[in-house]
Coordinates of C-alpha atoms in Angstrom, one line a residue:
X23 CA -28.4 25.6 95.0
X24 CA -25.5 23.7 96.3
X25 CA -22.9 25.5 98.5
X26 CA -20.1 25.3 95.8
X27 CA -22.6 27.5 93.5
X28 CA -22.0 30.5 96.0
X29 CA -18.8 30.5 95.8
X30 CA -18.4 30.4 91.9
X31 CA -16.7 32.7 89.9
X32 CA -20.0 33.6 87.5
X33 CA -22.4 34.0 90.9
X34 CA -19.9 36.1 91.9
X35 CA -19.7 38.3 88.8
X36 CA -23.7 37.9 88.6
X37 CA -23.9 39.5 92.2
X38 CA -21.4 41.9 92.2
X39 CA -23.4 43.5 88.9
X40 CA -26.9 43.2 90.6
X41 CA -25.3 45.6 93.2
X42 CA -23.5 47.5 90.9
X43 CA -26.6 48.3 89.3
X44 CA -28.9 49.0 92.7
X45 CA -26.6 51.5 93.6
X46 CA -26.4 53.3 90.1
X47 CA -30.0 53.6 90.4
X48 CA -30.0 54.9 94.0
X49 CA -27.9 57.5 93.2
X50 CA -29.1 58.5 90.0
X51 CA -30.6 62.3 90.6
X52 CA -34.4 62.0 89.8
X53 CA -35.0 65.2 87.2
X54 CA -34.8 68.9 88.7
X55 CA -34.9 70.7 85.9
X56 CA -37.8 72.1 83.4
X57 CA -39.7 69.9 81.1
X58 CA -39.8 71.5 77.1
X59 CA -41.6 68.8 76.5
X60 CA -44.2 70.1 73.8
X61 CA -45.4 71.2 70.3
X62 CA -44.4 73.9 69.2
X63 CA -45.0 76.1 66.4
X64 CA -41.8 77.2 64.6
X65 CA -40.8 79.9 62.0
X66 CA -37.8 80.1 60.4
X67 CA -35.3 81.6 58.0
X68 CA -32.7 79.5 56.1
X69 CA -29.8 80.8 54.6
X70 CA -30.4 79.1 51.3
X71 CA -34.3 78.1 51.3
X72 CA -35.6 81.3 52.7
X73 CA -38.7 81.8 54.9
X74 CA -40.4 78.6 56.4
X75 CA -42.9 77.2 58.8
X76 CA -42.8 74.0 60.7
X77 CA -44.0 71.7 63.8
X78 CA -41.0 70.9 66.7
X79 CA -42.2 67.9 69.1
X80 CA -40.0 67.5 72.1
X81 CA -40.7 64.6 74.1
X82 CA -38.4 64.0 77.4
X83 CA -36.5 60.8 77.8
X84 CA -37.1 60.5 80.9
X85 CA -34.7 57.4 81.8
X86 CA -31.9 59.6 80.3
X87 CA -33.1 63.0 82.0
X88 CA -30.7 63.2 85.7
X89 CA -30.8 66.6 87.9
X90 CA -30.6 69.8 86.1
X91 CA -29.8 67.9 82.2
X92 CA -33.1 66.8 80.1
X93 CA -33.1 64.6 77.2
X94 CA -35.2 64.8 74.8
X95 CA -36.6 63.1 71.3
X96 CA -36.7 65.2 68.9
X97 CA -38.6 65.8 65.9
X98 CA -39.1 69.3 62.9
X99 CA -41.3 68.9 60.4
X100 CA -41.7 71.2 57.6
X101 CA -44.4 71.1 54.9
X102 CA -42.9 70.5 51.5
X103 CA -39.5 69.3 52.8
X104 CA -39.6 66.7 55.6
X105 CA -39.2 65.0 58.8
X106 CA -36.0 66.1 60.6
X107 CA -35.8 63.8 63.7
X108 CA -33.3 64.2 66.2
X109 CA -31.8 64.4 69.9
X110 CA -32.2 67.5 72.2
X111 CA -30.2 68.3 75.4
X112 CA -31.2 70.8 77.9
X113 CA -29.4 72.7 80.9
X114 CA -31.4 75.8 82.5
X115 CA -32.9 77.5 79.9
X116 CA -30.5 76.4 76.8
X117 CA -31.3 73.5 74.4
X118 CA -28.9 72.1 71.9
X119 CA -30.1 70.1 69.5
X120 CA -29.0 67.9 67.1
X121 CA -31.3 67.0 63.8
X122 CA -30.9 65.4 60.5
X123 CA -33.8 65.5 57.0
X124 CA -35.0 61.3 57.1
X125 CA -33.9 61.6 53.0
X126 CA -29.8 61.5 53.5
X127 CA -29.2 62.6 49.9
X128 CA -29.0 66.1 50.7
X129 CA -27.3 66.0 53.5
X130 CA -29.7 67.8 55.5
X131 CA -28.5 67.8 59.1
X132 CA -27.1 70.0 61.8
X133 CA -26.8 71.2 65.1
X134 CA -28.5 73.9 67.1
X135 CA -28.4 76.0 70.0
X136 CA -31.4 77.4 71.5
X137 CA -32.2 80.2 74.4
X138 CA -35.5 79.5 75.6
X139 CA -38.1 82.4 76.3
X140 CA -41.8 83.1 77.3
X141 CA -43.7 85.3 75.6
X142 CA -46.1 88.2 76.7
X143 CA -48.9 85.6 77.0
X144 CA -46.5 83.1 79.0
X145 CA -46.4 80.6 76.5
X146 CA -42.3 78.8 76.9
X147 CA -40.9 79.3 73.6
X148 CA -37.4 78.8 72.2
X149 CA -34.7 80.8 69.6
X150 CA -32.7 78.8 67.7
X151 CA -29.5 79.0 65.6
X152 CA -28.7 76.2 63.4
X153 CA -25.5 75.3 61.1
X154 CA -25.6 72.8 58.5
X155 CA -22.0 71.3 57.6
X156 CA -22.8 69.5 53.7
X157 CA -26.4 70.9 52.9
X158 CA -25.8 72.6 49.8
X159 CA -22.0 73.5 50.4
X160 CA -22.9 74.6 54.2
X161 CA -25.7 76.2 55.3
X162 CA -27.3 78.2 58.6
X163 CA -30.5 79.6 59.6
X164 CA -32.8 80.7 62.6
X165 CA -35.9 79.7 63.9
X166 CA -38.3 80.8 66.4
X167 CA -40.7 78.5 68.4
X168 CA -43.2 78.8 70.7
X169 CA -45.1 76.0 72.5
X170 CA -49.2 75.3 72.1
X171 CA -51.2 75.4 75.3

């Protein structure tokens, strides 16, 4: 490399980001809070569908997890009415959670909030309450969860 190529405008830009980026990383906060991270077994009651039964997988992001705040993948699935994938955010023991039906035509999506819990057998479980904005003119529900050992 020739002694004009350090002084360039680009090489500059180039090395200005490289240390823009170390020092991101250095001072990122490595993840303090707990992992949901799990399967869980759910049961539910929708406002307009009634009783249900389902599988929640939370799997951490653990690139996007800093100090106390997890993210998460998320992912409900009911028998006899889908996959609802989705994002989860967590702080302390409270989980919001964001989730749509993979068929848009009903309009099958909301948000939740969730209090998480552990049982009398200390299993980590979480209680949810969800709203629904379009399905079937607006919609809400609850659901329980409890994580397999």
């Amino acid at each position: 490399m020739t002694a004009r190529a350090w002084h360039s405008p680009l090489f500059a830009t180039f090395v200005a980001g490289l240390l823009s980026c170390a020092a991101t990383l250095a001072n990122a906060a490595s993840f303090s809070g707990p992992d949901y991270s799990g399967v869980y077994d759910c049961k539910g009651v929708d406002q307009h569908e009634g009783p249900y039964s389902g599988t929640v997988t939370l799997v951490r992001n653990v690139a996007q997890s800093s100090g106390e705040y997890g993210a998460y993948d998320f992912k409900l699935e009911v028998p006899g009415y889908g996959t609802y994938p989705g994002q989860a955010v967590s702080l302390g023991k409270q989980l919001a959670i964001h989730f749509a039906l993979t068929d848009p035509t009903p309009k099958d999506y909301g948000t939740g909030i969730a209090t998480v819990f552990k049982d009398k057998q200390g299993r980590v479980g979480f209680r949810k309450f969800y709203y629904e904005p379009e399905f079937k003119g607006g919609n809400s529900g609850t659901e329980t969860c409890v994580r397999r050992k």
